[in-house]
XYZ file of C-alpha atoms in Angstrom:
453
model
C 78.694 99.992 106.128
C 78.794 103.780 105.685
C 78.034 103.356 101.994
C 75.187 100.911 102.628
C 73.706 103.184 105.296
C 73.559 106.004 102.770
C 75.953 108.243 104.703
C 78.243 108.684 101.672
C 77.258 110.648 98.584
C 78.508 110.135 95.049
C 81.290 112.480 93.935
C 82.509 112.960 90.409
C 85.675 111.009 89.697
C 85.698 108.982 92.942
C 83.830 105.983 94.269
C 81.796 106.174 97.453
C 84.328 103.833 99.076
C 87.158 106.248 98.272
C 85.145 109.128 99.718
C 84.504 107.090 102.874
C 88.246 106.451 103.238
C 88.847 110.193 102.971
C 86.334 110.809 105.760
C 87.999 108.153 107.914
C 91.388 109.733 107.261
C 90.036 113.098 108.369
C 88.820 111.571 111.642
C 92.307 110.144 112.177
C 93.886 113.551 111.564
C 91.565 115.045 114.174
C 92.624 112.314 116.656
C 89.068 111.037 116.952
C 90.075 107.680 115.484
C 93.294 105.819 116.334
C 94.968 103.658 113.679
C 95.900 100.183 114.929
C 97.230 98.750 111.664
C 97.473 99.814 108.053
C 97.469 97.840 104.837
C 100.707 97.743 102.879
C 99.351 100.419 100.547
C 98.838 102.766 103.494
C 95.059 102.458 103.829
C 93.597 101.781 107.274
C 93.102 98.109 108.137
C 92.130 98.267 111.825
C 91.216 101.249 113.974
C 89.832 102.040 117.413
C 88.582 104.938 119.498
C 89.578 106.059 122.974
C 87.422 104.785 125.840
C 86.329 108.297 126.807
C 85.284 109.138 123.263
C 83.467 105.816 122.977
C 81.481 106.473 126.147
C 80.625 109.983 124.964
C 79.548 108.717 121.534
C 77.295 106.052 123.069
C 75.710 108.602 125.398
C 75.016 111.082 122.591
C 73.717 108.312 120.317
C 71.168 107.345 122.964
C 70.088 110.961 123.432
C 69.148 111.382 119.780
C 68.004 107.768 119.382
C 70.697 107.153 116.762
C 71.949 103.866 118.218
C 71.060 101.450 121.001
C 73.250 98.783 122.568
C 71.178 95.782 123.615
C 72.719 93.316 126.041
C 71.300 90.348 127.879
C 71.537 89.800 131.604
C 70.743 86.150 132.092
C 67.751 85.626 129.814
C 66.518 89.197 129.859
C 67.525 91.937 127.430
C 68.107 95.454 128.689
C 68.969 98.948 127.467
C 66.578 98.737 124.542
C 64.056 100.884 122.703
C 61.300 99.765 120.357
C 61.810 102.883 118.208
C 65.530 102.411 117.682
C 66.827 102.458 114.092
C 70.310 101.068 114.750
C 71.144 98.369 117.281
C 74.169 96.428 118.451
C 73.171 93.170 120.120
C 75.565 91.583 122.617
C 74.986 88.076 123.914
C 71.986 85.865 123.271
C 68.615 87.505 122.859
C 65.986 85.254 121.325
C 63.232 87.765 120.604
C 65.087 90.579 118.854
C 61.971 92.299 117.547
C 60.593 92.765 121.064
C 63.478 95.086 121.898
C 63.985 96.918 118.623
C 60.744 97.375 116.718
C 59.883 97.400 113.007
C 61.803 100.603 112.195
C 65.212 98.986 112.631
C 67.637 99.967 109.859
C 70.893 98.429 111.070
C 71.558 95.362 113.238
C 75.007 94.171 114.295
C 75.054 90.976 116.355
C 77.778 89.823 118.736
C 76.479 86.539 120.096
C 75.562 82.952 119.399
C 72.752 81.450 117.337
C 70.648 84.556 116.870
C 67.828 83.920 114.375
C 66.245 86.799 112.490
C 62.463 86.986 112.600
C 59.967 88.257 110.115
C 59.305 91.987 110.420
C 62.587 93.737 109.579
C 61.294 95.113 106.301
C 63.347 98.336 106.586
C 66.637 96.653 107.481
C 69.646 97.847 105.465
C 72.580 96.493 107.507
C 72.755 92.944 108.866
C 76.010 91.709 110.380
C 76.732 88.778 112.678
C 78.595 85.498 112.642
C 75.653 83.331 113.728
C 72.686 84.907 111.986
C 70.444 82.280 110.426
C 68.662 82.986 107.150
C 66.742 79.742 106.821
C 63.053 80.658 106.525
C 62.578 81.903 102.954
C 58.806 81.596 103.117
C 58.588 83.880 106.147
C 60.976 86.801 106.119
C 63.525 87.044 103.269
C 60.935 88.476 100.871
C 60.661 91.375 103.304
C 64.414 92.047 103.296
C 64.205 93.934 100.024
C 65.955 96.981 101.505
C 68.971 95.013 102.724
C 72.222 96.439 101.354
C 74.872 94.902 103.614
C 74.816 91.245 104.670
C 77.645 89.632 106.627
C 77.075 86.182 108.086
C 78.685 82.801 108.583
C 75.491 81.238 109.889
C 73.319 78.762 108.036
C 71.648 80.313 105.016
C 68.946 79.293 102.585
C 70.528 80.327 99.290
C 67.207 81.083 97.594
C 66.525 83.799 100.155
C 69.251 85.956 98.607
C 67.223 86.504 95.441
C 64.815 88.747 97.359
C 67.597 91.113 98.463
C 67.426 93.106 95.254
C 69.238 96.169 96.678
C 72.154 94.202 98.117
C 75.551 95.912 97.803
C 77.883 93.950 100.096
C 77.622 90.203 100.675
C 80.121 88.371 102.881
C 79.410 84.715 103.454
C 81.170 81.685 104.904
C 80.147 79.176 102.266
C 81.423 76.311 104.420
C 78.102 76.552 106.254
C 75.912 76.135 103.185
C 73.069 73.711 103.651
C 73.924 70.131 102.744
C 71.467 70.058 99.842
C 73.047 73.138 98.247
C 73.861 73.068 94.538
C 76.160 75.742 93.128
C 73.602 76.796 90.495
C 71.271 77.911 93.283
C 73.666 80.718 94.128
C 73.369 82.128 90.603
C 70.460 84.200 91.864
C 72.886 86.569 93.564
C 74.449 87.545 90.234
C 71.119 88.973 89.086
C 71.493 91.773 91.652
C 72.937 94.688 89.672
C 73.651 96.809 92.769
C 76.362 94.437 94.030
C 79.612 96.202 94.955
C 81.462 93.663 97.133
C 81.037 89.864 97.179
C 83.317 87.840 99.449
C 83.222 84.115 100.161
C 85.449 82.498 102.762
C 85.621 78.961 101.380
C 86.127 77.294 98.016
C 82.608 76.091 97.206
C 81.132 78.981 95.227
C 81.373 79.573 91.505
C 81.691 82.979 89.905
C 78.974 84.662 87.846
C 77.540 82.904 84.776
C 79.131 83.814 81.426
C 78.643 87.374 80.181
C 76.840 88.442 83.357
C 76.846 92.241 83.553
C 77.935 93.507 86.989
C 78.647 97.200 86.395
C 79.067 98.188 90.062
C 81.077 95.222 91.321
C 84.413 96.271 92.861
C 85.379 93.261 95.008
C 85.030 89.568 94.172
C 86.895 87.090 96.377
C 87.293 83.316 96.423
C 85.109 82.293 93.514
C 85.744 79.271 91.345
C 86.255 79.715 87.636
C 83.474 78.289 85.476
C 84.357 76.072 82.543
C 81.722 77.893 80.497
C 83.715 81.153 80.677
C 86.178 79.820 78.116
C 83.459 79.077 75.554
C 80.738 81.626 76.249
C 82.727 84.546 77.615
C 83.812 85.976 80.963
C 81.515 88.059 83.175
C 81.565 91.800 82.576
C 83.033 93.593 85.588
C 84.432 96.893 84.251
C 84.889 98.433 87.715
C 86.446 95.448 89.471
C 89.295 96.446 91.791
C 89.935 93.374 93.937
C 89.687 89.926 92.315
C 90.472 86.476 93.682
C 89.956 83.438 91.429
C 90.542 79.786 92.273
C 90.966 76.731 90.058
C 91.932 78.620 86.909
C 92.748 76.118 84.120
C 96.026 76.758 82.246
C 94.225 76.781 78.886
C 92.384 79.919 79.987
C 95.482 82.050 79.381
C 94.240 83.987 76.352
C 90.675 84.528 77.555
C 91.925 85.439 81.046
C 94.281 88.079 79.686
C 91.522 89.477 77.470
C 89.300 89.740 80.530
C 92.015 91.576 82.460
C 92.411 94.051 79.621
C 88.778 95.025 80.205
C 89.361 95.606 83.937
C 91.460 98.801 83.972
C 90.819 99.612 87.655
C 92.217 96.340 89.026
C 94.541 96.933 92.009
C 94.651 93.487 93.645
C 94.708 90.109 91.879
C 95.011 86.626 93.378
C 94.941 83.638 91.028
C 95.126 79.972 91.971
C 95.500 77.391 89.229
C 93.809 74.005 89.210
C 94.025 71.895 92.343
C 96.943 70.082 90.709
C 99.740 72.099 92.321
C 102.103 72.195 89.369
C 99.789 73.258 86.578
C 101.408 75.953 84.463
C 99.988 79.392 83.845
C 101.577 81.273 80.966
C 102.121 84.849 82.117
C 104.013 86.092 79.064
C 101.102 88.256 77.904
C 99.836 89.266 81.325
C 98.686 92.920 81.219
C 100.740 94.785 83.826
C 98.727 97.705 85.112
C 100.718 100.578 86.522
C 98.258 100.977 89.401
C 98.132 97.302 90.471
C 99.445 97.046 94.036
C 98.941 93.424 95.087
C 99.568 90.277 93.041
C 99.432 86.622 94.053
C 100.080 83.935 91.463
C 99.546 80.352 92.606
C 100.744 78.086 89.800
C 103.876 77.646 87.754
C 104.784 80.389 85.339
C 105.437 78.996 81.898
C 108.573 80.919 80.994
C 110.083 78.851 78.192
C 109.939 80.010 74.587
C 110.159 76.761 72.660
C 111.344 73.162 72.685
C 114.386 72.270 70.560
C 115.446 68.646 70.308
C 113.255 67.746 73.230
C 114.898 70.382 75.457
C 112.988 73.399 76.744
C 114.643 76.708 75.868
C 113.991 79.183 78.676
C 113.874 82.928 78.352
C 115.189 85.309 80.976
C 112.799 86.617 83.596
C 111.685 90.096 82.574
C 110.815 92.923 84.958
C 108.070 93.869 82.514
C 106.133 90.831 83.766
C 105.426 92.740 86.962
C 103.363 95.901 87.523
C 105.873 98.567 88.517
C 103.911 99.876 91.518
C 103.433 96.553 93.296
C 103.594 96.760 97.083
C 102.813 93.067 97.674
C 103.939 90.086 95.585
C 103.282 86.418 96.380
C 104.498 83.693 94.030
C 103.535 80.106 94.845
C 104.397 76.863 93.025
C 106.826 78.575 90.662
C 110.115 76.993 89.631
C 112.222 79.765 88.157
C 115.144 78.554 86.095
C 117.264 81.432 87.367
C 117.526 83.545 90.492
C 114.466 85.868 90.382
C 115.848 88.318 92.961
C 117.910 90.512 90.569
C 114.692 91.197 88.660
C 112.174 91.440 91.504
C 114.458 93.742 93.526
C 113.861 96.444 90.915
C 110.273 96.848 92.114
C 110.975 100.027 94.066
C 107.632 100.127 95.916
C 107.544 96.483 96.990
C 106.959 96.105 100.738
C 106.123 92.403 101.028
C 107.531 89.460 99.054
C 106.630 85.798 99.424
C 108.225 82.945 97.487
C 106.530 79.684 98.355
C 106.715 76.011 97.386
C 109.250 75.567 94.618
C 110.430 72.011 93.953
C 113.331 72.792 91.646
C 114.143 76.291 92.811
C 117.525 77.934 92.426
C 120.138 76.990 95.014
C 121.029 80.628 95.619
C 119.080 83.859 96.014
C 121.096 87.073 95.773
C 120.175 90.695 96.394
C 122.323 93.677 95.399
C 123.218 96.657 97.598
C 120.532 98.787 95.960
C 117.854 96.107 95.845
C 114.461 96.181 97.548
C 114.674 99.742 98.926
C 111.189 99.554 100.531
C 110.857 95.855 101.400
C 109.610 95.265 104.964
C 108.436 91.638 104.956
C 110.181 88.656 103.351
C 108.721 85.137 103.373
C 110.562 82.113 101.962
C 108.693 78.825 102.353
C 109.305 75.276 101.149
C 112.056 76.154 98.677
C 113.501 72.667 98.634
C 116.667 73.375 96.655
C 117.637 76.663 98.294
C 121.031 76.467 99.987
C 122.179 80.070 100.252
C 120.601 83.507 100.558
C 122.842 86.535 100.013
C 122.258 90.251 100.497
C 124.963 92.804 99.786
C 125.499 95.451 102.452
C 122.905 98.182 101.944
C 120.298 95.881 100.432
C 116.854 95.576 101.998
C 117.474 98.541 104.337
C 113.902 98.673 105.714
C 113.389 94.958 106.341
C 111.336 94.350 109.518
C 110.402 90.670 109.420
C 111.956 87.547 107.917
C 110.055 84.261 107.834
C 111.979 81.260 106.480
C 110.277 77.896 106.967
C 110.795 74.421 105.533
C 113.880 75.384 103.541
C 115.634 72.282 104.820
C 118.840 72.671 102.770
C 119.420 76.329 103.636
C 122.851 76.633 105.266
C 123.770 80.303 104.706
C 121.944 83.597 105.231
C 123.262 87.184 105.045
C 124.839 89.039 107.972
C 121.802 90.250 109.842
C 123.498 92.859 112.016
C 123.423 95.232 109.034
C 119.610 95.023 108.971
C 119.098 97.432 111.847
C 115.287 97.646 111.549
C 114.762 93.906 111.798
C 112.438 93.095 114.722
C 111.341 89.530 113.994
C 113.150 86.503 112.585
C 111.677 83.042 112.050
C 113.926 80.159 111.000
C 111.881 76.962 111.123
C 112.948 73.640 109.631
C 116.152 74.957 108.094
C 119.443 73.045 107.944
C 120.663 72.043 111.400
C 124.119 73.534 110.719
C 122.604 76.993 110.175
C 120.585 76.808 113.360
C 123.578 75.486 115.286
C 125.774 78.413 114.225
C 123.146 81.042 115.025
C 122.452 79.531 118.432
C 126.176 79.177 119.101
C 129.225 81.030 117.759
C 127.264 83.416 115.507
C 124.539 84.297 118.000
C 125.850 87.884 118.126
C 124.174 88.462 114.747
C 120.769 88.093 116.399
C 121.287 90.252 119.493
C 119.576 93.310 117.991
C 116.457 91.350 116.944
C 113.710 91.474 119.623
C 111.900 88.298 118.509
C 113.622 85.176 117.162
C 111.970 81.799 116.529
C 113.739 78.551 115.651
């Protein structure tokens, strides 16, 4: 929002988003902002301010007419000004314009079913879960200054084409009108100012082939177009966060070529076709040193050739993984060998998830020097897994373990050596393992504050 408001200026060598994070960090250092939770890479995920500072900020904002908080008492709105430029609306208030005026620049809505009416021609920020954009003949043509749009309310897709200065667009595409066709949304990709586009469902396709989006940094939950393979991928040279769904296995070469042209990529999530065991060949995946988060949903094709009808597998190579990963999620992958001795060499890894492997290894083993920074471990639906081993000294910083639907798992490491562990979930594991930990071996869990079976 700071960027869309125009509060942040361009600086050589950094994006406006990076500058905004620096400003936020400075406020934290001055104790004006309190950090609630951080991302795994250390950036701030959630924050808050002290009640006293909040009250002071609201009072000063009213004095200089910087911000107004509009709330309804029954059916009547109060605490409003028709000259206000920024407003936060709490509750239901049908006639928003009556209490804000035409000079409104920023509107954040906390309420239900709040329609937007037709005179917000200067609006730059629009945020609210139930905002309706369904009258394209009335007001969307006047929203030409809009830069930030966040809504999960009903939207008329064609109205987006008039938002020619749009930078951030977050939309719950599950609420698209019933007569929506995915080609209608192509109008959004004509907006060259786009910086962040996030969908929350699985209904929206990515940009048409060869679309030039020079400023786009975030693109989440878009479906891969079949035409990308023939006509070429969109051009997104500054993309940093990318999430693709329904990627066909035969896209391997073109996908890798696209990634080679995205040198700033730090987070990648890829889901293969809706057939859960489609294979994605990762042998030529470009491993960027600065990539921090990687999710691969689809089997990794790690065999070299077929001899006499038998697949000849090659050993898992650490070079498959970016060396600075802090988060790694691997889903629907059936490794032919224990992947832990390789993955444990990722010295910066803080979260690891292995999920849904039909023919997974029966044993996972970690050495005494493995996973020096790992804090979160998730093992889900590994049907063949029987034993998990960790040598003393391994995983020294582990905080949470989540093991679910590993029905054959009968052995786990001695947990009393994991002194930082504060949460353990063992759900749908072998009954013998649960019986031991609830009975004669319960002493291993005494130092763990939260345990779920």
